[in-house]
Each structure stands twice: as structure tokens, then as C-alpha cells.
Tab-separated table of C-alpha atoms in Angstrom:
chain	number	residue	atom	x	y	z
A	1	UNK	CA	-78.332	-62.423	-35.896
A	2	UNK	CA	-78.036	-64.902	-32.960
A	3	UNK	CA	-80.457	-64.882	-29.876
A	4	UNK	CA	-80.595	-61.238	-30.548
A	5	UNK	CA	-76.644	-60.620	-30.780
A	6	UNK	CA	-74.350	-60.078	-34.060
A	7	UNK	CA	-72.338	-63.270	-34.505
A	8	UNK	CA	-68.858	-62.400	-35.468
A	9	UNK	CA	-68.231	-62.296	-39.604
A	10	UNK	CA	-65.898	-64.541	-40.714
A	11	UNK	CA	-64.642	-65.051	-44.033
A	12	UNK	CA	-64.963	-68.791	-43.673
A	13	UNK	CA	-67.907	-70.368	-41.415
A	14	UNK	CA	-66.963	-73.673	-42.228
A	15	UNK	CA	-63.266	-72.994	-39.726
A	16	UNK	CA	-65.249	-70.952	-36.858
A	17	UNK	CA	-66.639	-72.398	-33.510
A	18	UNK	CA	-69.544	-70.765	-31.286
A	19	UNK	CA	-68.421	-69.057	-28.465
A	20	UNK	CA	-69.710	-66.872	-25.261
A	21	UNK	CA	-68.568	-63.996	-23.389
A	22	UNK	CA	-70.137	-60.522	-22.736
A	23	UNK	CA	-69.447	-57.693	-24.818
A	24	UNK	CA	-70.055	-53.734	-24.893
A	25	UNK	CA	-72.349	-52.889	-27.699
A	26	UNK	CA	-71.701	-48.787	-27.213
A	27	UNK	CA	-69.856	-46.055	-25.819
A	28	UNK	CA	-71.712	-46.680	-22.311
A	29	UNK	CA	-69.562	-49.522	-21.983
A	30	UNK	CA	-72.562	-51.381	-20.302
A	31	UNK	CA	-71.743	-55.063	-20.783
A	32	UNK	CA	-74.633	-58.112	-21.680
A	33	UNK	CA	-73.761	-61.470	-22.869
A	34	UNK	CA	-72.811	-61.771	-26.855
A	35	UNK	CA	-72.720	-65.310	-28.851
A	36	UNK	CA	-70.043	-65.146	-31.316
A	37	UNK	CA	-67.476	-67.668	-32.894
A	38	UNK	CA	-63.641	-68.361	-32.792
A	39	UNK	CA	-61.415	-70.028	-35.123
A	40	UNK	CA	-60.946	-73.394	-34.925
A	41	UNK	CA	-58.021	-74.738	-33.493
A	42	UNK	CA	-55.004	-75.038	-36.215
A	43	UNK	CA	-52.015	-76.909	-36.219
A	44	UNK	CA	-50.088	-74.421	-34.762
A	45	UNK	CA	-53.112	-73.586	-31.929
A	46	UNK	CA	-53.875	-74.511	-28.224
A	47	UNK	CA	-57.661	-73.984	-26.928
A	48	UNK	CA	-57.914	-72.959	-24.013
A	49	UNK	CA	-61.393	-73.237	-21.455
A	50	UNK	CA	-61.411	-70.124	-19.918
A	51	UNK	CA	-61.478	-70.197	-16.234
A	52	UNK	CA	-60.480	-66.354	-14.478
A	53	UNK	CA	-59.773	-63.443	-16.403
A	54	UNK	CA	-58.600	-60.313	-15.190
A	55	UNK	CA	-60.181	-56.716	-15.158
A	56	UNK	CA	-57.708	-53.808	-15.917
A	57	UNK	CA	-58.003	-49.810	-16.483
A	58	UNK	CA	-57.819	-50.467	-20.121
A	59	UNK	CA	-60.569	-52.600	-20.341
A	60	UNK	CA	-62.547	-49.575	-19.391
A	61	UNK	CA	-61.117	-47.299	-21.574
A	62	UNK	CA	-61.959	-49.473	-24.461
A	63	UNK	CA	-65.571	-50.122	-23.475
A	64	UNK	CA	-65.919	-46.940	-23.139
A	65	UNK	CA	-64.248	-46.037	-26.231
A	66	UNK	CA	-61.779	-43.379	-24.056
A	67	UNK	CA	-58.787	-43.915	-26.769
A	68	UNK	CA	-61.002	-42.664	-29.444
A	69	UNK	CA	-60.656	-46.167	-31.162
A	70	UNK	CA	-63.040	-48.741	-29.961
A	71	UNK	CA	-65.232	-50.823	-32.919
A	72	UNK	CA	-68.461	-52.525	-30.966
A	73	UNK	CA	-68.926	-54.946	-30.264
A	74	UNK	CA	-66.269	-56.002	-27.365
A	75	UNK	CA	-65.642	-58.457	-25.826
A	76	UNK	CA	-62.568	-57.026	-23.505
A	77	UNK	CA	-59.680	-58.783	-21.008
A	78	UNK	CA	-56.346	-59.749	-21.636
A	79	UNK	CA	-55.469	-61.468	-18.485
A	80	UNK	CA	-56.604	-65.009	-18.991
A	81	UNK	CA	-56.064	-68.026	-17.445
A	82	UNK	CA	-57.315	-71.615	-17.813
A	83	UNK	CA	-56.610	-75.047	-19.000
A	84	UNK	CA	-56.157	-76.440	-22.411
A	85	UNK	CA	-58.932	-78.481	-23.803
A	86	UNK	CA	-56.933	-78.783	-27.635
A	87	UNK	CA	-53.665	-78.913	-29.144
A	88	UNK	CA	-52.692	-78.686	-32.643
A	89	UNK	CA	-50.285	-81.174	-34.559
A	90	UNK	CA	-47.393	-78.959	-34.313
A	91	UNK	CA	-47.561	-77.879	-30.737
A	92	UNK	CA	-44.868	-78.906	-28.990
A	93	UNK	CA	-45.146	-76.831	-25.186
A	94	UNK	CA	-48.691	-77.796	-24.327
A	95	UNK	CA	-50.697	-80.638	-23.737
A	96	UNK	CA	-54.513	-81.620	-22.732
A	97	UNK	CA	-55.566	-80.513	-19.394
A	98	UNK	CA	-52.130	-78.036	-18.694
A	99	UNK	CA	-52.930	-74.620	-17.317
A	100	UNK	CA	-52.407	-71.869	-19.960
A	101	UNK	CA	-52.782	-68.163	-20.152
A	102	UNK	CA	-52.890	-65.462	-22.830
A	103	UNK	CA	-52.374	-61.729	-22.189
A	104	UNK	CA	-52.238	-58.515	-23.930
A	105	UNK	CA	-51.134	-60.106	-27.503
A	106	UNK	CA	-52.256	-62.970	-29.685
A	107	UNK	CA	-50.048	-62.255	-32.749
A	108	UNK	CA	-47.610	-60.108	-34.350
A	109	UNK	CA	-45.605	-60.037	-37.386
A	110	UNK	CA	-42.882	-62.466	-36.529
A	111	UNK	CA	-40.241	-61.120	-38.787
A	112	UNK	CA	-39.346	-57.661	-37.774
A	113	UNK	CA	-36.146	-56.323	-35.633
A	114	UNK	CA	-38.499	-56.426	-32.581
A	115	UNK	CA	-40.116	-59.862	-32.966
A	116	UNK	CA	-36.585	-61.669	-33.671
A	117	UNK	CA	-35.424	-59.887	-30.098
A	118	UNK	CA	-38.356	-61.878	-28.440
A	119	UNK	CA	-39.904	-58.378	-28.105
A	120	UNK	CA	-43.511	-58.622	-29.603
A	121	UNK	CA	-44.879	-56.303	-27.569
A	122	UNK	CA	-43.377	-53.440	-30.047
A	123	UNK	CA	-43.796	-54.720	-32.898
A	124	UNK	CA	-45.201	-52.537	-35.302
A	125	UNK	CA	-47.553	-55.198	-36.589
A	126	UNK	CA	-48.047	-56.411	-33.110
A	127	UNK	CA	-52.199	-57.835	-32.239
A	128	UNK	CA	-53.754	-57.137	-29.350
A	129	UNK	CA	-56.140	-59.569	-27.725
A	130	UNK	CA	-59.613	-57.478	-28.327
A	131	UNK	CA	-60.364	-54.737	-30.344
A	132	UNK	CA	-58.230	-55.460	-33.532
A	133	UNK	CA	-58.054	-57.321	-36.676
A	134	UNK	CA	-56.281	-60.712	-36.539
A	135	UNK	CA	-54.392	-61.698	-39.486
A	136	UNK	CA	-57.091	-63.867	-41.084
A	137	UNK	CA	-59.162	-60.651	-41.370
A	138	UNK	CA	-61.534	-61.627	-38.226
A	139	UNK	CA	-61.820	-59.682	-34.800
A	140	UNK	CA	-60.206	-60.539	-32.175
A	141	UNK	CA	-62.431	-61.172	-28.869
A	142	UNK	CA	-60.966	-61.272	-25.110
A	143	UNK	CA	-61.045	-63.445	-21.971
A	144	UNK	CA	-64.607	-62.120	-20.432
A	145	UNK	CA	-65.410	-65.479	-22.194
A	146	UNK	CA	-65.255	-69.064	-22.459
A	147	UNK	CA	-62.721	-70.063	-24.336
A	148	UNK	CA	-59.918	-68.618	-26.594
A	149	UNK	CA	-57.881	-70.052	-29.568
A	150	UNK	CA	-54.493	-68.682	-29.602
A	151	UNK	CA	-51.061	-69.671	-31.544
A	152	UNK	CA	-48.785	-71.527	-29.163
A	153	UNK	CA	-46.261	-68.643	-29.342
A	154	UNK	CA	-48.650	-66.579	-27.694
A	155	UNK	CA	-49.932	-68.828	-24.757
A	156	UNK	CA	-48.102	-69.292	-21.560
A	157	UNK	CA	-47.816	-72.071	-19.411
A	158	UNK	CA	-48.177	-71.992	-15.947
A	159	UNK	CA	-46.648	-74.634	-13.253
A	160	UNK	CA	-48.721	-76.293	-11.759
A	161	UNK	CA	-50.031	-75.395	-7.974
A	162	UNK	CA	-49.939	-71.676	-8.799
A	163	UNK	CA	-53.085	-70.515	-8.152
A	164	UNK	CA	-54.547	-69.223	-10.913
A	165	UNK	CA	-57.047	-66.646	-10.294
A	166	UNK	CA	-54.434	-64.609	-8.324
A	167	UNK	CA	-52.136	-65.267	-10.867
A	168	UNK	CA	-54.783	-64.150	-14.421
A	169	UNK	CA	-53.315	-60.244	-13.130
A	170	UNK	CA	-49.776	-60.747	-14.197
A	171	UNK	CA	-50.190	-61.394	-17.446
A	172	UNK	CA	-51.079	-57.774	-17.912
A	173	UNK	CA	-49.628	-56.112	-14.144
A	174	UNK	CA	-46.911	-58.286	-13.580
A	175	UNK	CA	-45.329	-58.356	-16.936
A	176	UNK	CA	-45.947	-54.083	-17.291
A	177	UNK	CA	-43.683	-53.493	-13.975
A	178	UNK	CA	-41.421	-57.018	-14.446
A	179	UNK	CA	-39.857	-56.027	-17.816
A	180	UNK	CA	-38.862	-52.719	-17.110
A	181	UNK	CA	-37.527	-53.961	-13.630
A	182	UNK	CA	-35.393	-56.030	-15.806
A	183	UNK	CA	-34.197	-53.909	-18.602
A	184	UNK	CA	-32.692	-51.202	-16.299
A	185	UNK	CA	-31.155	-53.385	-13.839
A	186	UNK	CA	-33.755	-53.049	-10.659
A	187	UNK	CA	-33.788	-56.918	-10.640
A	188	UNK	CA	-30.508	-56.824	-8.415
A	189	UNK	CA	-30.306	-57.020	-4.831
A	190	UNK	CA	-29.422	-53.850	-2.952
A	191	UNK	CA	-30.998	-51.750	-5.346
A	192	UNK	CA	-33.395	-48.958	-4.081
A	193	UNK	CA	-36.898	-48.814	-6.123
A	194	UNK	CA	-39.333	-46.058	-5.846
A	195	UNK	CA	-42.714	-47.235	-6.716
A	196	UNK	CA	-45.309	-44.276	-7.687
A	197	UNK	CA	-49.333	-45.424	-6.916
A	198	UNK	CA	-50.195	-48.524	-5.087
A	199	UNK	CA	-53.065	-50.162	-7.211
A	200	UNK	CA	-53.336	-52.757	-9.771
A	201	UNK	CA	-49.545	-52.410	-11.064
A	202	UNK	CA	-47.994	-50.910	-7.526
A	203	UNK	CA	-49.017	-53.496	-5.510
A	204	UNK	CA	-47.428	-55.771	-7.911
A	205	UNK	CA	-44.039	-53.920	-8.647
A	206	UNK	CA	-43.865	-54.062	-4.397
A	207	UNK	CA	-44.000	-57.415	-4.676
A	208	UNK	CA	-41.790	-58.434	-7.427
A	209	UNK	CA	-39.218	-55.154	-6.348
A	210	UNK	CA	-38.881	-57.057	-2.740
A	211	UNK	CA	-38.458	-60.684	-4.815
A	212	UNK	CA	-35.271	-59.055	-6.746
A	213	UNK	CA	-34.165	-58.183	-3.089
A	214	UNK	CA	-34.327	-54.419	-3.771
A	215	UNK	CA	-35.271	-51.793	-1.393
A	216	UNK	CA	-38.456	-50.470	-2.391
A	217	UNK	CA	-40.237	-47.379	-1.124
A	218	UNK	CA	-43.744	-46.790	-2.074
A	219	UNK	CA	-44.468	-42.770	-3.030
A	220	UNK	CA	-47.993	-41.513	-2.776
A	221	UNK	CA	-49.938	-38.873	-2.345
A	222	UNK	CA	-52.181	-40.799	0.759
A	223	UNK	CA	-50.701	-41.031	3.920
A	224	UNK	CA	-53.893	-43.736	4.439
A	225	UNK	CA	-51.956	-45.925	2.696
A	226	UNK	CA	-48.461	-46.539	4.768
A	227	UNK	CA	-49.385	-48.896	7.062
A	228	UNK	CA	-51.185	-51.090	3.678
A	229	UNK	CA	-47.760	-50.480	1.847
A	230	UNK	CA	-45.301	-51.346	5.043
A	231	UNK	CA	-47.191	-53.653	6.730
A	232	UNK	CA	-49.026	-56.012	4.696
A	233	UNK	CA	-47.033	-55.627	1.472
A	234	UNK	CA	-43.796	-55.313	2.617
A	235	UNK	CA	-42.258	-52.114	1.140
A	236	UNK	CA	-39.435	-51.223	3.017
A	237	UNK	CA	-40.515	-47.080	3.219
A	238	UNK	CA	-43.468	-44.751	2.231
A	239	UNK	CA	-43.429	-41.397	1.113
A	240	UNK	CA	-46.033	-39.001	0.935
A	241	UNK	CA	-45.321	-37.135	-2.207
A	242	UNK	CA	-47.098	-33.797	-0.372
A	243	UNK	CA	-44.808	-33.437	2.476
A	244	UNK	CA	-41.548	-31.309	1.229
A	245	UNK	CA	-39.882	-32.760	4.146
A	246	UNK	CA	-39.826	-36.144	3.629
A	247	UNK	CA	-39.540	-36.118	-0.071
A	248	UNK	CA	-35.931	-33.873	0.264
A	249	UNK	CA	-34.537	-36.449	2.693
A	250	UNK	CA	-34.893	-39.044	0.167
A	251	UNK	CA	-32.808	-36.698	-2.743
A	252	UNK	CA	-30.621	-38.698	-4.647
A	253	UNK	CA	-31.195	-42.133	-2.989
A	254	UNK	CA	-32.859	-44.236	-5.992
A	255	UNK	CA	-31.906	-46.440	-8.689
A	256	UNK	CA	-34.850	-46.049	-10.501
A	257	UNK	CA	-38.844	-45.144	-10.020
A	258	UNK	CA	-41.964	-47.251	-11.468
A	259	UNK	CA	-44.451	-44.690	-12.153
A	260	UNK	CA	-48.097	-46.311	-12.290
A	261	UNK	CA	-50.016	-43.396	-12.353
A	262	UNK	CA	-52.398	-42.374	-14.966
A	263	UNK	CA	-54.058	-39.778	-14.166
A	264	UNK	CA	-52.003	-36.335	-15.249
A	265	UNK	CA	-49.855	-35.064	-12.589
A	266	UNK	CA	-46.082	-32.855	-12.049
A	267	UNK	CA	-43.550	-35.725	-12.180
A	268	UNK	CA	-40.826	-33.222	-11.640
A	269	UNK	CA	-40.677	-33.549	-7.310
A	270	UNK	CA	-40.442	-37.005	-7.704
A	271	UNK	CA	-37.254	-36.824	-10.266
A	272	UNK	CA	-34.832	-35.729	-7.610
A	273	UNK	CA	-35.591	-38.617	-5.542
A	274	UNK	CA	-33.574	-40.326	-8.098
A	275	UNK	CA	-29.751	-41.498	-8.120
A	276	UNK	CA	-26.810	-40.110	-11.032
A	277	UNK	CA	-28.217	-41.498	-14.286
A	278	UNK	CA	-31.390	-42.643	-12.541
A	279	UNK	CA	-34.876	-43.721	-14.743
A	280	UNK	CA	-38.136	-43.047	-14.161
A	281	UNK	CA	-40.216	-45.152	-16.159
A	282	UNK	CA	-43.747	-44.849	-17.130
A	283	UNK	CA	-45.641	-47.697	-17.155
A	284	UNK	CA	-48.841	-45.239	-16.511
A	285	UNK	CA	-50.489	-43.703	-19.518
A	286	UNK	CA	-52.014	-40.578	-18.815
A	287	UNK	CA	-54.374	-39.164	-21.214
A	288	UNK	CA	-52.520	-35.340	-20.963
A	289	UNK	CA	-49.035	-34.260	-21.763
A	290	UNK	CA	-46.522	-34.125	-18.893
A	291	UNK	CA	-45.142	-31.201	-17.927
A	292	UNK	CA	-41.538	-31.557	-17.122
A	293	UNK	CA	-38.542	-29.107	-16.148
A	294	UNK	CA	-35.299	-29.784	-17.628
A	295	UNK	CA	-33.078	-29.087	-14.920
A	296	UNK	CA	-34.043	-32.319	-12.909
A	297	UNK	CA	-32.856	-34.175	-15.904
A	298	UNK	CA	-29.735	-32.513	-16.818
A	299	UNK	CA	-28.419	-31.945	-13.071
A	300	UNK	CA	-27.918	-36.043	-12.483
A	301	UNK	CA	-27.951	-37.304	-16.440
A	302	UNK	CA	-31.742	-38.590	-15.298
A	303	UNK	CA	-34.074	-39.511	-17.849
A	304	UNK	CA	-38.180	-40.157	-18.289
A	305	UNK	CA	-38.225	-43.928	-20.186
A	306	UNK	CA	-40.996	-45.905	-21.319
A	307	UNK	CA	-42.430	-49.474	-21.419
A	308	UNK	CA	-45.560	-51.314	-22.268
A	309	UNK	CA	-45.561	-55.191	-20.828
A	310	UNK	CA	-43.377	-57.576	-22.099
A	311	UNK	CA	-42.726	-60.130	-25.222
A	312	UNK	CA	-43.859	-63.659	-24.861
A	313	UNK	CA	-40.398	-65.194	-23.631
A	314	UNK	CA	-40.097	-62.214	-20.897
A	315	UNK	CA	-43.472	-63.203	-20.373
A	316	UNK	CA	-42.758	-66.776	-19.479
A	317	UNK	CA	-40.275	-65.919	-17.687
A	318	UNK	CA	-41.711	-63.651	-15.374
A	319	UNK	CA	-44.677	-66.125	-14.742
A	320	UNK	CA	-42.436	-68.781	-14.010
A	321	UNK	CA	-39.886	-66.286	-11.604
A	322	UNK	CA	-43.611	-65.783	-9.927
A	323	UNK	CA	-44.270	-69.129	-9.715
A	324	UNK	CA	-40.804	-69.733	-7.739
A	325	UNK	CA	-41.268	-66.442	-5.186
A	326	UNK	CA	-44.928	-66.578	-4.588
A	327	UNK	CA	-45.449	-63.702	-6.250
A	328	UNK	CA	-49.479	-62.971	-7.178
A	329	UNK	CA	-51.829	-60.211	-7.105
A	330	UNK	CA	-54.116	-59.301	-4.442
A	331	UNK	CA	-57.610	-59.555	-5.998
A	332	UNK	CA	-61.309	-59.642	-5.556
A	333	UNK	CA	-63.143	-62.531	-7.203
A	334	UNK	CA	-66.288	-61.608	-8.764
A	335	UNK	CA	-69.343	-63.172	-10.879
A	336	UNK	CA	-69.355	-62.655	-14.317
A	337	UNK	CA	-72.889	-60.987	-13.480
A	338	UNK	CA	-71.221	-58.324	-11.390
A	339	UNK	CA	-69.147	-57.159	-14.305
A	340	UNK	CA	-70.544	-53.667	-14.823
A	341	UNK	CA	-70.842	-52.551	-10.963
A	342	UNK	CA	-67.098	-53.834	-10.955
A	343	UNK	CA	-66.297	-51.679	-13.606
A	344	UNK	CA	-68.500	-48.424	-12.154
A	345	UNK	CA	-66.069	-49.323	-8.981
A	346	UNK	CA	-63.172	-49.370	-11.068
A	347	UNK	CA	-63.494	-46.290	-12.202
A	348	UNK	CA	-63.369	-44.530	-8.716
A	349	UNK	CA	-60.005	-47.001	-7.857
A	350	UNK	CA	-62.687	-48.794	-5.845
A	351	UNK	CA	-60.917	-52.391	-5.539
A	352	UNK	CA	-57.785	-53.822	-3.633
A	353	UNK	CA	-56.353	-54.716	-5.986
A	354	UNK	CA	-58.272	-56.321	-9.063
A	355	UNK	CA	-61.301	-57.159	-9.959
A	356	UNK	CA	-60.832	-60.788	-11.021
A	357	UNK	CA	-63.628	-62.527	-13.193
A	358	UNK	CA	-64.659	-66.154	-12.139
A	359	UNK	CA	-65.469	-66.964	-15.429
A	360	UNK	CA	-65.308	-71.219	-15.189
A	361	UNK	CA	-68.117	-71.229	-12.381
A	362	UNK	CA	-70.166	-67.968	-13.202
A	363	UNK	CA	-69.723	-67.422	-16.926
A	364	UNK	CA	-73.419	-69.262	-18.763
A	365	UNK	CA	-74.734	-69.407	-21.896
A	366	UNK	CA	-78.349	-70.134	-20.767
């Protein structure tokens, strides 16, 4: 016991450091600040001072323990940004004082089909950043912190001048609606993009849809939200999923829809907005099954795909593609004290567009 927390266990004290974030004890998901250690930094490590990290949806669903899989206590966020403070003997990318992030992975198995495509994110041994066991048997903690240790294969650099507390979101955001942008060939001027929900990931899959030099028409269910879309993010059209007539005049006219919704809903209208051989892809996870009619699919040779972020050279990539088109999130920077109103707010969608932690200037151990 340390100043009434539960350091971390480790099966070696003599290779951890102290470190200090807020955690979630229970199922409440009420966070309070948590002393625990990290590893020290290897030869194959970067350290990195934490200075933003990012609040997403599943950062309440793990505090709150809504996958049925939570182990208290956590310390959650995998959007983190900062600068590196260490570097091990072997690191050859980073160096003292460059800007660094880490995002929804710190490790994976590095020998399987997946891992030698540069696509970590499904391996099968794949770790996430909180909530899991690391390979040296210890838990892993995330960004609402003050520092991280990560493998240099997992860190990623940022140029410098991009501002990083608008940035800490795509490392989660960016990468979820980037990779599948890529895979299925939206990433090509000309093409039309229908983008389902304008939060968090939306907003985000506007802006990097209109960087490709695609057409891309926002579909909700709010009409309150055209003149947001249009206007100040730049979608080309808006839809309001409700209205029969508009959604039949745009039959057949896209290349492929990002759906970023999460809460359970009838995907089927939105399925003949799309194009001969046309995706949708989920990048939403509702909790429920979807219901789905066939014929949608089978008149067109349409199809319902998957993805979940990125792997680390996608990753890279995408930060740097940001990097050159301006490309950040729209986010509201909070105290680390205001953590748990943020997250009562983020359960009603209450922010435009994340909640982003100023963790370097609000973030104390006293």
C-alpha cells in the first residue's frame, strides 16, 4: 500500500519506476489519483513525459467495466502524446526531447502472419495499452498519467510544429477511420464517401475523406447538424437518414460508407446509398447484433466489412499524412481534475469533439 493506493505488483522491484495517473478502482468508473510503477526503460525502450492524452468511448466502457472484462484498478487512455525524456541503447528513431505518442497497442507477438504484414492491430497476441497483461507478466497502465515506457516499435513520432493536443485524438480516431479509408481505396480523389455519425471518429473521417480529395457526405439522423458538417467541416453534402426523400436520391452514388455509430441501429437504408460492390465498414461497435436484410447485399455485390485502427507503420503514416494536410481533431482541453464530469458528459455525446486531457500542466502528484 502507497498513500492509500495499491502499487502495481511486479515480479521484479528492483526494474520498476514510480509513476502517477488516476485510475478507476470499481465498476462506478469514478476516477482518483493512483501511485503505481512502470518498467524501467530497456534497451529497446523510449520514455516518454506525458503531456495530453485523449478521452475516447472506450475508456468509458472499461471504467465502467461495460465489456464484461475490466480488472481494477485502471488507469485508462490510449491516445498519448508527449516528449521523450529516455532512449534505450538500441533505439534508433527517437531521441531526447522529440515528440512521441503511443496509442491503442504497446506490444504484440511479433512473429505471426499479421505482425510480419505491419498489421499488429490483429494480432492474436496483440497488447493493448490498459487493461491487459504485458509480456513480462505486469499490467499495463494508460496515458491519464505521467509518463509511459513503451518499445520503440510501438511509439510514434510526430514532426515537429504539429500541435499536439489536437493531434493525442488520432492515435485512436484518426488511425480507426484512416486505415480502412486506405484498404478499400477511399484515399483517391473523386471518390464519394458516406460518413455515418459526426463525433469523435466522424468529424475526423470528414476531415481526412476531404484530404484524399473525395466527396464526402455526412449521414445523420440530426438535421441540427448540417450547417456544423457543411460549413465548418467541410463535407461536401448531409443527409438526414429520416427523410425517405433525400436518402433515395442518393441510391447508388457511393464508393463506400464509414459507419461510426455505436449505439444499435437498422443499417439496411443506408446500404443502398452505396455503389456496385460498395463497403460499408464498421468502425462502430455496438453492443447488440445488427439486423440486416440480404437483398441490399446481393442486389449490388455490397458487403458489411470491418476494422479496428491500424498497425504501427499505418500508424506513422497516417500521423505524418496529418502532419502534411493539417489534419487534427476538434477538441476540448480539460484539467486532469475534471476527468469524471468529462466522462458523465461523455456519456450523453456531450463534447465537440473530444475531451482532451492536459495532463503536462494539470496532472500532480501532491
Amino acid at each position: 500500500m502507497e498513500n492509500g493506493n495499491i502499487a502495481a505488483a511486479s515480479p521484479d522491484e528492483g526494474h520498476r519506476r514510480p509513476a502517477f495517473g488516476w485510475a478507476a478502482r470499481d465498476a462506478s468508473g469514478v476516477l482518483s489519483p493512483f501511485t503505481f510503477s512502470r518498467r524501467k526503460n530497456g534497451e529497446n525502450d523510449v520514455t516518454i513525459k506525458i503531456l495530453y492524452c485523449g478521452i475516447c468511448h472506450s475508456d468509458l466502457h472499461s471504467v465502467k467495466n461495460g465489456w464484461q472484462n475490466s480488472v481494477y484498478p485502471i488507469v485508462p487512455g490510449h491516445e498519448i502524446v508527449g516528449v521523450v525524456t529516455e532512449v534505450g541503447g538500441k533505439v534508433g528513431r527517437f531521441k531526447l526531447g522529440d515528440h512521441a505518442g503511443v496509442g491503442c497497442m504497446v506490444n504484440s507477438c511479433r512473429s505471426c502472419h499479421e505482425c510480419a504484414r505491419h498489421q499488429e492491430n490483429y494480432c492474436p497476441g496483440m497488447i493493448v495499452t490498459c487493461n491487459a497483461t504485458d509480456a513480462d507478466g505486469t499490467v499495463t497502465y494508460g496515458g491519464y498519467s505521467d509518463s509511459i515506457v513503451v518499445e520503440e516499435h510501438f511509439a510514434v513520432k510526430f514532426p515537429a510544429g504539429m500541435p499536439l493536443d489536437r493531434s493525442a485524438p488520432l492515435l485512436c480516431a484518426g488511425i480507426t477511420v484512416y486505415s480502412p479509408m486506405k484498404r478499400f481505396g477511399l484515399d483517391v480523389p473523386g471518390k464519394h464517401i458516406g460518413v455515418v455519425g459526426l463525433g469523435g471518429l466522424g468529424h475526423v473521417a470528414v476531415k481526412f475523406g476531404k484530404a484524399f480529395g473525395a466527396k464526402v457526405t455526412v449521414i445523420s439522423t440530426s438535421p441540427s447538424k448540417r450547417q456544423e458538417a457543411v460549413e465548418r467541416l467541410g463535407a461536401d453534402a448531409f443527409l438526414v437518414s429520416k427523410d425517405p426523400d433525400e436518402m433515395k436520391a442518393a441510391w447508388g452514388t457511393m464508393d463506400g460508407i464509414i459507419n461510426t455509430v455505436s449505439a444499435a441501429h437498422d443499417v439496411t437504408p443506408w446500404l443502398f446509398l452505396l455503389k456496385t460492390s460498395g463497403q460499408m465498414i464498421m468502425v462502430g461497435a455496438p453492443l447488440k447484433p445488427l439486423e440486416i436484410y440480404a437483398f441490399p447485399l446481393l442486389l449490388g455485390g455490397k458487403s458489411i466489412v470491418g476494422s479496428i485502427i491500424g498497425g504501427m507503420k499505418e500508424t506513422q503514416e497516417m500521423i505524418d499524412f496529418a502532419a502534411e494536410h493539417n489534419v487534427t481533431a476538434d477538441i476540448e482541453l480539460i484539467s486532469m481534475d475534471y476527468v469524471n464530469k468529462a466522462m458523465e458528459r461523455l456519456a450523453k455525446t456531450d463534447v465537440r469533439y473530444r475531451f482532451v486531457l492536459d495532463i503536462g500542466n494539470t496532472l500532480s502528484a501532491a
